[in-house]
Amino acid sequence: TTHYGDDPVSVACSFVDAGAPWVHVVDLDAARSGSPVNRPVVAAIAAAVSGRARVQTGGGVRSVADAQMLADAGVARVVMGSAAVAQPALVADAAKVVAVAVGLDHRAGEVAVHGWTESSGVRLSDALGWFPDASAFVITDIARDGMLTGPDVQGLAAAAAATNIPVIASGGVSSIADLVAYVLSIQLTPAQAQAQVAQAQAEAARRRSTQDEAQAQAMARSLRMNRDAALAGSALRDRSRNYRWVLLRL
């Protein structure tokens, strides 16, 4: 287990101070045991960032009652994973109480459940059509999560193109260049995207090896200018409507 700090509220506030409009919180204890022992911490985070950012919370959200408790604690959106895959209708019921994002963690396109320990036998491409009442999908490529090797750009772009529901990209992001690759993959024509994404990914890999984030940011700014020039006057901007979230999971 990686520890990023002993004060979750302080860590959450630091993200908001840096400009984050959303804070994503996972109750790992609830995810494993079903016991919501960290709900007071979640409530404290929601209260601390109220008016500046919204809180999205997952882990152990398995019923409408769970969703209601989190909504009462100030959470703006809950994340349902295994429970949603097992009982898709639950998402529609919970969505009457609070906005619901569906967490779809997958290995090679097959959705995993119960803390990644079991395969559901459900393809990601199929699951994207099961939840019309979801307000977002949180898609995690398990093989990349925590590895800092870069995201599955093509897979995420395909998922975003397959649904009208916004996609939150999760796992593998390690640099500004990775974020540039994400954006380029859905905002340019296929030929432009292939060339620009390849460039961004190659540069991201090089920056990871040298840990030169300052140069990575400069490269990102240059690519953004190239992107903006390519998009001028183009209706292709509409293709980005489902790809508004990038979740930094390290």
PDB file of C-alpha atoms in Angstrom:
ATOM      1  CA  THR A   1       0.000   0.000   0.000  1.00  0.00           C
ATOM      2  CA  THR A   2       1.254   3.478  -0.872  1.00  0.00           C
ATOM      3  CA  HIS A   3       0.705   6.242   1.693  1.00  0.00           C
ATOM      4  CA  TYR A   4       0.507   9.811   0.405  1.00  0.00           C
ATOM      5  CA  GLY A   5      -0.195  11.421   3.777  1.00  0.00           C
ATOM      6  CA  ASP A   6      -1.757  10.853   7.178  1.00  0.00           C
ATOM      7  CA  ASP A   7      -4.359  13.612   6.883  1.00  0.00           C
ATOM      8  CA  PRO A   8      -6.849  12.882   4.064  1.00  0.00           C
ATOM      9  CA  VAL A   9      -8.595  16.226   4.482  1.00  0.00           C
ATOM     10  CA  SER A  10      -5.318  18.110   4.099  1.00  0.00           C
ATOM     11  CA  VAL A  11      -4.371  16.093   1.028  1.00  0.00           C
ATOM     12  CA  ALA A  12      -7.776  16.722  -0.557  1.00  0.00           C
ATOM     13  CA  CYS A  13      -7.522  20.438   0.147  1.00  0.00           C
ATOM     14  CA  SER A  14      -4.079  20.540  -1.442  1.00  0.00           C
ATOM     15  CA  PHE A  15      -5.566  19.193  -4.676  1.00  0.00           C
ATOM     16  CA  VAL A  16      -8.315  21.796  -4.594  1.00  0.00           C
ATOM     17  CA  ASP A  17      -5.802  24.548  -3.829  1.00  0.00           C
ATOM     18  CA  ALA A  18      -3.981  23.451  -6.988  1.00  0.00           C
ATOM     19  CA  GLY A  19      -7.170  23.936  -9.020  1.00  0.00           C
ATOM     20  CA  ALA A  20      -8.912  20.531  -9.006  1.00  0.00           C
ATOM     21  CA  PRO A  21     -12.693  20.962  -9.491  1.00  0.00           C
ATOM     22  CA  TRP A  22     -13.358  17.392  -8.293  1.00  0.00           C
ATOM     23  CA  VAL A  23     -11.778  15.198  -5.625  1.00  0.00           C
ATOM     24  CA  HIS A  24     -12.000  11.429  -6.098  1.00  0.00           C
ATOM     25  CA  VAL A  25     -12.044   9.473  -2.816  1.00  0.00           C
ATOM     26  CA  VAL A  26     -11.962   5.682  -2.484  1.00  0.00           C
ATOM     27  CA  ASP A  27     -12.833   4.010   0.814  1.00  0.00           C
ATOM     28  CA  LEU A  28     -10.606   0.944   0.529  1.00  0.00           C
ATOM     29  CA  ASP A  29     -11.828  -0.527   3.820  1.00  0.00           C
ATOM     30  CA  ALA A  30     -15.445  -0.351   2.678  1.00  0.00           C
ATOM     31  CA  ALA A  31     -14.499  -1.801  -0.711  1.00  0.00           C
ATOM     32  CA  ARG A  32     -12.925  -4.832   0.938  1.00  0.00           C
ATOM     33  CA  SER A  33     -15.194  -5.439   3.900  1.00  0.00           C
ATOM     34  CA  GLY A  34     -18.366  -3.515   3.138  1.00  0.00           C
ATOM     35  CA  SER A  35     -18.016  -1.705   6.469  1.00  0.00           C
ATOM     36  CA  PRO A  36     -18.239   2.086   5.961  1.00  0.00           C
ATOM     37  CA  VAL A  37     -15.704   2.937   8.669  1.00  0.00           C
ATOM     38  CA  ASN A  38     -14.325   5.905   6.718  1.00  0.00           C
ATOM     39  CA  ARG A  39     -17.616   7.673   6.063  1.00  0.00           C
ATOM     40  CA  PRO A  40     -16.798  10.370   8.682  1.00  0.00           C
ATOM     41  CA  VAL A  41     -13.538  11.073   6.817  1.00  0.00           C
ATOM     42  CA  VAL A  42     -15.404  11.340   3.515  1.00  0.00           C
ATOM     43  CA  ALA A  43     -17.872  13.741   5.140  1.00  0.00           C
ATOM     44  CA  ALA A  44     -14.996  15.823   6.526  1.00  0.00           C
ATOM     45  CA  ILE A  45     -13.410  16.064   3.075  1.00  0.00           C
ATOM     46  CA  ALA A  46     -16.714  17.103   1.494  1.00  0.00           C
ATOM     47  CA  ALA A  47     -17.195  19.786   4.135  1.00  0.00           C
ATOM     48  CA  ALA A  48     -13.627  21.076   3.788  1.00  0.00           C
ATOM     49  CA  VAL A  49     -13.848  21.578   0.018  1.00  0.00           C
ATOM     50  CA  SER A  50     -17.498  22.646  -0.127  1.00  0.00           C
ATOM     51  CA  GLY A  51     -18.009  25.606  -2.421  1.00  0.00           C
ATOM     52  CA  ARG A  52     -14.645  25.087  -4.113  1.00  0.00           C
ATOM     53  CA  ALA A  53     -14.816  21.529  -5.442  1.00  0.00           C
ATOM     54  CA  ARG A  54     -17.091  18.516  -5.520  1.00  0.00           C
ATOM     55  CA  VAL A  55     -16.385  15.082  -4.086  1.00  0.00           C
ATOM     56  CA  GLN A  56     -16.828  11.776  -5.901  1.00  0.00           C
ATOM     57  CA  THR A  57     -16.606   8.686  -3.676  1.00  0.00           C
ATOM     58  CA  GLY A  58     -16.360   4.969  -4.311  1.00  0.00           C
ATOM     59  CA  GLY A  59     -15.671   1.857  -2.294  1.00  0.00           C
ATOM     60  CA  GLY A  60     -18.415  -0.244  -0.718  1.00  0.00           C
ATOM     61  CA  VAL A  61     -21.292   1.560  -2.429  1.00  0.00           C
ATOM     62  CA  ARG A  62     -23.566  -1.447  -2.819  1.00  0.00           C
ATOM     63  CA  SER A  63     -27.087  -0.191  -2.180  1.00  0.00           C
ATOM     64  CA  VAL A  64     -29.382   2.800  -2.473  1.00  0.00           C
ATOM     65  CA  ALA A  65     -28.966   3.227   1.294  1.00  0.00           C
ATOM     66  CA  ASP A  66     -25.196   3.537   0.843  1.00  0.00           C
ATOM     67  CA  ALA A  67     -25.729   6.148  -1.839  1.00  0.00           C
ATOM     68  CA  GLN A  68     -28.137   8.061   0.386  1.00  0.00           C
ATOM     69  CA  MET A  69     -25.683   8.055   3.316  1.00  0.00           C
ATOM     70  CA  LEU A  70     -22.944   9.496   1.121  1.00  0.00           C
ATOM     71  CA  ALA A  71     -25.266  12.090  -0.383  1.00  0.00           C
ATOM     72  CA  ASP A  72     -26.218  13.151   3.135  1.00  0.00           C
ATOM     73  CA  ALA A  73     -22.487  13.434   3.904  1.00  0.00           C
ATOM     74  CA  GLY A  74     -22.090  15.993   1.143  1.00  0.00           C
ATOM     75  CA  VAL A  75     -20.815  13.774  -1.668  1.00  0.00           C
ATOM     76  CA  ALA A  76     -21.805  14.991  -5.137  1.00  0.00           C
ATOM     77  CA  ARG A  77     -21.384  11.669  -6.929  1.00  0.00           C
ATOM     78  CA  VAL A  78     -20.896   8.042  -5.880  1.00  0.00           C
ATOM     79  CA  VAL A  79     -19.022   5.366  -7.791  1.00  0.00           C
ATOM     80  CA  MET A  80     -20.532   1.902  -8.112  1.00  0.00           C
ATOM     81  CA  GLY A  81     -18.394  -0.907  -9.472  1.00  0.00           C
ATOM     82  CA  SER A  82     -18.958  -4.566  -8.674  1.00  0.00           C
ATOM     83  CA  ALA A  83     -22.512  -3.982  -7.455  1.00  0.00           C
ATOM     84  CA  ALA A  84     -23.393  -2.190 -10.676  1.00  0.00           C
ATOM     85  CA  VAL A  85     -22.007  -4.967 -12.868  1.00  0.00           C
ATOM     86  CA  ALA A  86     -23.868  -7.597 -10.832  1.00  0.00           C
ATOM     87  CA  GLN A  87     -27.126  -5.612 -10.762  1.00  0.00           C
ATOM     88  CA  PRO A  88     -27.281  -2.909 -13.447  1.00  0.00           C
ATOM     89  CA  ALA A  89     -30.750  -1.761 -12.356  1.00  0.00           C
ATOM     90  CA  LEU A  90     -29.233  -0.641  -9.050  1.00  0.00           C
ATOM     91  CA  VAL A  91     -27.600   2.290 -10.819  1.00  0.00           C
ATOM     92  CA  ALA A  92     -30.951   3.652 -11.969  1.00  0.00           C
ATOM     93  CA  ASP A  93     -32.340   3.351  -8.445  1.00  0.00           C
ATOM     94  CA  ALA A  94     -29.337   5.022  -6.807  1.00  0.00           C
ATOM     95  CA  ALA A  95     -29.328   7.778  -9.442  1.00  0.00           C
ATOM     96  CA  LYS A  96     -32.662   8.953  -8.040  1.00  0.00           C
ATOM     97  CA  VAL A  97     -30.778   9.852  -4.848  1.00  0.00           C
ATOM     98  CA  VAL A  98     -27.402  11.119  -6.094  1.00  0.00           C
ATOM     99  CA  ALA A  99     -25.388  11.174  -9.309  1.00  0.00           C
ATOM    100  CA  VAL A 100     -23.779   7.803 -10.003  1.00  0.00           C
ATOM    101  CA  ALA A 101     -20.577   7.021 -11.868  1.00  0.00           C
ATOM    102  CA  VAL A 102     -20.010   3.408 -12.849  1.00  0.00           C
ATOM    103  CA  GLY A 103     -16.497   2.118 -12.242  1.00  0.00           C
ATOM    104  CA  LEU A 104     -15.371  -0.296 -14.944  1.00  0.00           C
ATOM    105  CA  ASP A 105     -11.982  -1.815 -14.159  1.00  0.00           C
ATOM    106  CA  HIS A 106     -10.767  -4.154 -16.865  1.00  0.00           C
ATOM    107  CA  ARG A 107      -7.990  -6.452 -18.006  1.00  0.00           C
ATOM    108  CA  ALA A 108      -7.588  -6.568 -21.774  1.00  0.00           C
ATOM    109  CA  GLY A 109     -11.161  -5.375 -22.184  1.00  0.00           C
ATOM    110  CA  GLU A 110     -12.810  -7.777 -19.706  1.00  0.00           C
ATOM    111  CA  VAL A 111     -14.363  -6.182 -16.629  1.00  0.00           C
ATOM    112  CA  ALA A 112     -12.986  -7.333 -13.253  1.00  0.00           C
ATOM    113  CA  VAL A 113     -14.919  -7.158  -9.993  1.00  0.00           C
ATOM    114  CA  HIS A 114     -14.452  -7.517  -6.232  1.00  0.00           C
ATOM    115  CA  GLY A 115     -11.248  -5.560  -5.967  1.00  0.00           C
ATOM    116  CA  TRP A 116      -9.865  -6.917  -9.245  1.00  0.00           C
ATOM    117  CA  THR A 117      -9.859 -10.455  -7.829  1.00  0.00           C
ATOM    118  CA  GLU A 118     -12.488 -11.931 -10.162  1.00  0.00           C
ATOM    119  CA  SER A 119     -13.371 -11.696 -13.813  1.00  0.00           C
ATOM    120  CA  SER A 120     -16.993 -10.811 -14.511  1.00  0.00           C
ATOM    121  CA  GLY A 121     -17.044 -12.349 -17.975  1.00  0.00           C
ATOM    122  CA  VAL A 122     -18.406  -9.017 -19.251  1.00  0.00           C
ATOM    123  CA  ARG A 123     -16.679  -7.094 -22.009  1.00  0.00           C
ATOM    124  CA  LEU A 124     -16.070  -3.405 -21.394  1.00  0.00           C
ATOM    125  CA  SER A 125     -17.604  -2.557 -24.756  1.00  0.00           C
ATOM    126  CA  ASP A 126     -20.843  -4.309 -23.719  1.00  0.00           C
ATOM    127  CA  ALA A 127     -20.990  -2.821 -20.222  1.00  0.00           C
ATOM    128  CA  LEU A 128     -20.880   0.705 -21.634  1.00  0.00           C
ATOM    129  CA  GLY A 129     -24.403   0.156 -22.924  1.00  0.00           C
ATOM    130  CA  TRP A 130     -25.896  -1.129 -19.669  1.00  0.00           C
ATOM    131  CA  PHE A 131     -26.166   2.068 -17.631  1.00  0.00           C
ATOM    132  CA  PRO A 132     -28.216   4.824 -19.322  1.00  0.00           C
ATOM    133  CA  ASP A 133     -28.733   6.557 -15.965  1.00  0.00           C
ATOM    134  CA  ALA A 134     -25.027   6.801 -15.117  1.00  0.00           C
ATOM    135  CA  SER A 135     -23.583  10.320 -15.054  1.00  0.00           C
ATOM    136  CA  ALA A 136     -20.077   9.083 -15.894  1.00  0.00           C
ATOM    137  CA  PHE A 137     -17.897   6.030 -16.395  1.00  0.00           C
ATOM    138  CA  VAL A 138     -14.613   5.641 -14.519  1.00  0.00           C
ATOM    139  CA  ILE A 139     -12.537   3.349 -16.726  1.00  0.00           C
ATOM    140  CA  THR A 140      -9.347   1.806 -15.360  1.00  0.00           C
ATOM    141  CA  ASP A 141      -6.938  -0.420 -17.272  1.00  0.00           C
ATOM    142  CA  ILE A 142      -5.740  -2.635 -14.415  1.00  0.00           C
ATOM    143  CA  ALA A 143      -2.497  -3.538 -16.148  1.00  0.00           C
ATOM    144  CA  ARG A 144      -1.495   0.133 -16.243  1.00  0.00           C
ATOM    145  CA  ASP A 145      -2.850   1.388 -12.937  1.00  0.00           C
ATOM    146  CA  GLY A 146      -0.025   2.455 -10.647  1.00  0.00           C
ATOM    147  CA  MET A 147       2.665   1.523 -13.168  1.00  0.00           C
ATOM    148  CA  LEU A 148       3.335   5.063 -14.479  1.00  0.00           C
ATOM    149  CA  THR A 149       3.854   3.627 -17.953  1.00  0.00           C
ATOM    150  CA  GLY A 150       1.323   5.790 -19.755  1.00  0.00           C
ATOM    151  CA  PRO A 151      -2.401   5.311 -20.405  1.00  0.00           C
ATOM    152  CA  ASP A 152      -4.247   3.109 -22.868  1.00  0.00           C
ATOM    153  CA  VAL A 153      -4.955   6.026 -25.188  1.00  0.00           C
ATOM    154  CA  GLN A 154      -6.532   4.052 -28.010  1.00  0.00           C
ATOM    155  CA  GLY A 155      -8.739   1.998 -25.687  1.00  0.00           C
ATOM    156  CA  LEU A 156      -9.988   5.044 -23.815  1.00  0.00           C
ATOM    157  CA  ALA A 157     -10.667   6.946 -27.023  1.00  0.00           C
ATOM    158  CA  ALA A 158     -12.676   3.967 -28.309  1.00  0.00           C
ATOM    159  CA  ALA A 159     -14.690   3.867 -25.069  1.00  0.00           C
ATOM    160  CA  ALA A 160     -15.416   7.600 -25.251  1.00  0.00           C
ATOM    161  CA  ALA A 161     -16.574   7.205 -28.852  1.00  0.00           C
ATOM    162  CA  ALA A 162     -18.870   4.304 -27.912  1.00  0.00           C
ATOM    163  CA  THR A 163     -21.032   6.182 -25.401  1.00  0.00           C
ATOM    164  CA  ASN A 164     -22.699   9.546 -24.911  1.00  0.00           C
ATOM    165  CA  ILE A 165     -21.912   9.368 -21.188  1.00  0.00           C
ATOM    166  CA  PRO A 166     -18.733  11.203 -20.092  1.00  0.00           C
ATOM    167  CA  VAL A 167     -15.678   9.021 -19.545  1.00  0.00           C
ATOM    168  CA  ILE A 168     -13.228   9.525 -16.674  1.00  0.00           C
ATOM    169  CA  ALA A 169      -9.858   8.133 -17.714  1.00  0.00           C
ATOM    170  CA  SER A 170      -8.075   6.377 -14.861  1.00  0.00           C
ATOM    171  CA  GLY A 171      -4.724   4.673 -14.516  1.00  0.00           C
ATOM    172  CA  GLY A 172      -1.258   5.042 -15.984  1.00  0.00           C
ATOM    173  CA  VAL A 173      -1.031   8.840 -16.126  1.00  0.00           C
ATOM    174  CA  SER A 174       2.409  10.004 -15.026  1.00  0.00           C
ATOM    175  CA  SER A 175       3.063  13.288 -16.812  1.00  0.00           C
ATOM    176  CA  ILE A 176       1.599  16.262 -18.644  1.00  0.00           C
ATOM    177  CA  ALA A 177       2.579  14.560 -21.896  1.00  0.00           C
ATOM    178  CA  ASP A 178       0.262  11.650 -21.072  1.00  0.00           C
ATOM    179  CA  LEU A 179      -2.627  14.088 -20.693  1.00  0.00           C
ATOM    180  CA  VAL A 180      -1.775  15.654 -24.041  1.00  0.00           C
ATOM    181  CA  ALA A 181      -1.884  12.197 -25.628  1.00  0.00           C
ATOM    182  CA  TYR A 182      -5.334  11.621 -24.113  1.00  0.00           C
ATOM    183  CA  VAL A 183      -6.737  14.857 -25.508  1.00  0.00           C
ATOM    184  CA  LEU A 184      -5.190  14.505 -28.936  1.00  0.00           C
ATOM    185  CA  SER A 185      -6.572  10.999 -29.331  1.00  0.00           C
ATOM    186  CA  ILE A 186     -10.152  12.264 -29.487  1.00  0.00           C
ATOM    187  CA  GLN A 187      -9.894  15.794 -30.834  1.00  0.00           C
ATOM    188  CA  LEU A 188      -8.041  15.313 -34.115  1.00  0.00           C
ATOM    189  CA  THR A 189      -8.717  13.378 -37.275  1.00  0.00           C
ATOM    190  CA  PRO A 190      -7.441   9.773 -37.141  1.00  0.00           C
ATOM    191  CA  ALA A 191      -4.341  10.623 -39.185  1.00  0.00           C
ATOM    192  CA  GLN A 192      -3.521  13.664 -37.073  1.00  0.00           C
ATOM    193  CA  ALA A 193      -4.184  11.807 -33.850  1.00  0.00           C
ATOM    194  CA  GLN A 194      -1.966   8.879 -34.819  1.00  0.00           C
ATOM    195  CA  ALA A 195       0.987  11.120 -35.533  1.00  0.00           C
ATOM    196  CA  GLN A 196       0.510  13.473 -32.590  1.00  0.00           C
ATOM    197  CA  VAL A 197      -0.285  10.760 -30.042  1.00  0.00           C
ATOM    198  CA  ALA A 198       2.750   8.740 -31.091  1.00  0.00           C
ATOM    199  CA  GLN A 199       4.890  11.828 -30.620  1.00  0.00           C
ATOM    200  CA  ALA A 200       3.363  12.629 -27.236  1.00  0.00           C
ATOM    201  CA  GLN A 201       3.670   9.062 -25.967  1.00  0.00           C
ATOM    202  CA  ALA A 202       7.271   8.756 -27.094  1.00  0.00           C
ATOM    203  CA  GLU A 203       8.108  12.015 -25.426  1.00  0.00           C
ATOM    204  CA  ALA A 204       6.260  10.973 -22.258  1.00  0.00           C
ATOM    205  CA  ALA A 205       8.317   7.779 -22.087  1.00  0.00           C
ATOM    206  CA  ARG A 206      11.507   9.752 -22.490  1.00  0.00           C
ATOM    207  CA  ARG A 207      10.484  12.235 -19.802  1.00  0.00           C
ATOM    208  CA  ARG A 208       9.718   9.380 -17.426  1.00  0.00           C
ATOM    209  CA  SER A 209      13.202   8.033 -17.916  1.00  0.00           C
ATOM    210  CA  THR A 210      14.798  11.401 -17.230  1.00  0.00           C
ATOM    211  CA  GLN A 211      12.166  12.711 -14.785  1.00  0.00           C
ATOM    212  CA  ASP A 212      12.314  16.074 -16.504  1.00  0.00           C
ATOM    213  CA  GLU A 213       8.788  17.326 -15.894  1.00  0.00           C
ATOM    214  CA  ALA A 214       9.605  20.933 -16.708  1.00  0.00           C
ATOM    215  CA  GLN A 215      10.567  19.987 -20.263  1.00  0.00           C
ATOM    216  CA  ALA A 216       7.508  17.745 -20.452  1.00  0.00           C
ATOM    217  CA  GLN A 217       5.319  20.737 -19.672  1.00  0.00           C
ATOM    218  CA  ALA A 218       7.045  22.810 -22.339  1.00  0.00           C
ATOM    219  CA  MET A 219       6.501  20.007 -24.841  1.00  0.00           C
ATOM    220  CA  ALA A 220       2.839  19.828 -23.790  1.00  0.00           C
ATOM    221  CA  ARG A 221       2.374  23.538 -24.443  1.00  0.00           C
ATOM    222  CA  SER A 222       3.892  23.164 -27.896  1.00  0.00           C
ATOM    223  CA  LEU A 223       1.621  20.241 -28.726  1.00  0.00           C
ATOM    224  CA  ARG A 224      -1.415  22.147 -27.514  1.00  0.00           C
ATOM    225  CA  MET A 225      -0.591  24.991 -29.879  1.00  0.00           C
ATOM    226  CA  ASN A 226      -0.259  22.494 -32.741  1.00  0.00           C
ATOM    227  CA  ARG A 227      -3.543  20.939 -31.738  1.00  0.00           C
ATOM    228  CA  ASP A 228      -5.353  24.268 -31.622  1.00  0.00           C
ATOM    229  CA  ALA A 229      -4.087  25.152 -35.079  1.00  0.00           C
ATOM    230  CA  ALA A 230      -5.305  21.833 -36.456  1.00  0.00           C
ATOM    231  CA  LEU A 231      -8.728  22.317 -34.888  1.00  0.00           C
ATOM    232  CA  ALA A 232      -9.327  25.885 -36.051  1.00  0.00           C
ATOM    233  CA  GLY A 233     -12.710  26.152 -37.718  1.00  0.00           C
ATOM    234  CA  SER A 234     -13.300  22.411 -37.398  1.00  0.00           C
ATOM    235  CA  ALA A 235     -16.471  20.761 -36.205  1.00  0.00           C
ATOM    236  CA  LEU A 236     -14.319  17.997 -34.775  1.00  0.00           C
ATOM    237  CA  ARG A 237     -14.459  19.762 -31.427  1.00  0.00           C
ATOM    238  CA  ASP A 238     -17.812  18.081 -30.839  1.00  0.00           C
ATOM    239  CA  ARG A 239     -16.084  14.712 -30.672  1.00  0.00           C
ATOM    240  CA  SER A 240     -14.546  15.633 -27.346  1.00  0.00           C
ATOM    241  CA  ARG A 241     -17.842  15.981 -25.506  1.00  0.00           C
ATOM    242  CA  ASN A 242     -17.570  12.603 -23.715  1.00  0.00           C
ATOM    243  CA  TYR A 243     -13.978  12.928 -22.682  1.00  0.00           C
ATOM    244  CA  ARG A 244     -13.924  15.658 -20.084  1.00  0.00           C
ATOM    245  CA  TRP A 245     -12.336  13.904 -17.114  1.00  0.00           C
ATOM    246  CA  VAL A 246      -8.891  12.582 -16.446  1.00  0.00           C
ATOM    247  CA  LEU A 247      -8.330  10.911 -13.106  1.00  0.00           C
ATOM    248  CA  LEU A 248      -4.735  10.967 -11.900  1.00  0.00           C
ATOM    249  CA  ARG A 249      -4.180   7.665 -10.129  1.00  0.00           C
ATOM    250  CA  LEU A 250      -0.559   7.118  -9.256  1.00  0.00           C
TER     251      LEU A 250
END
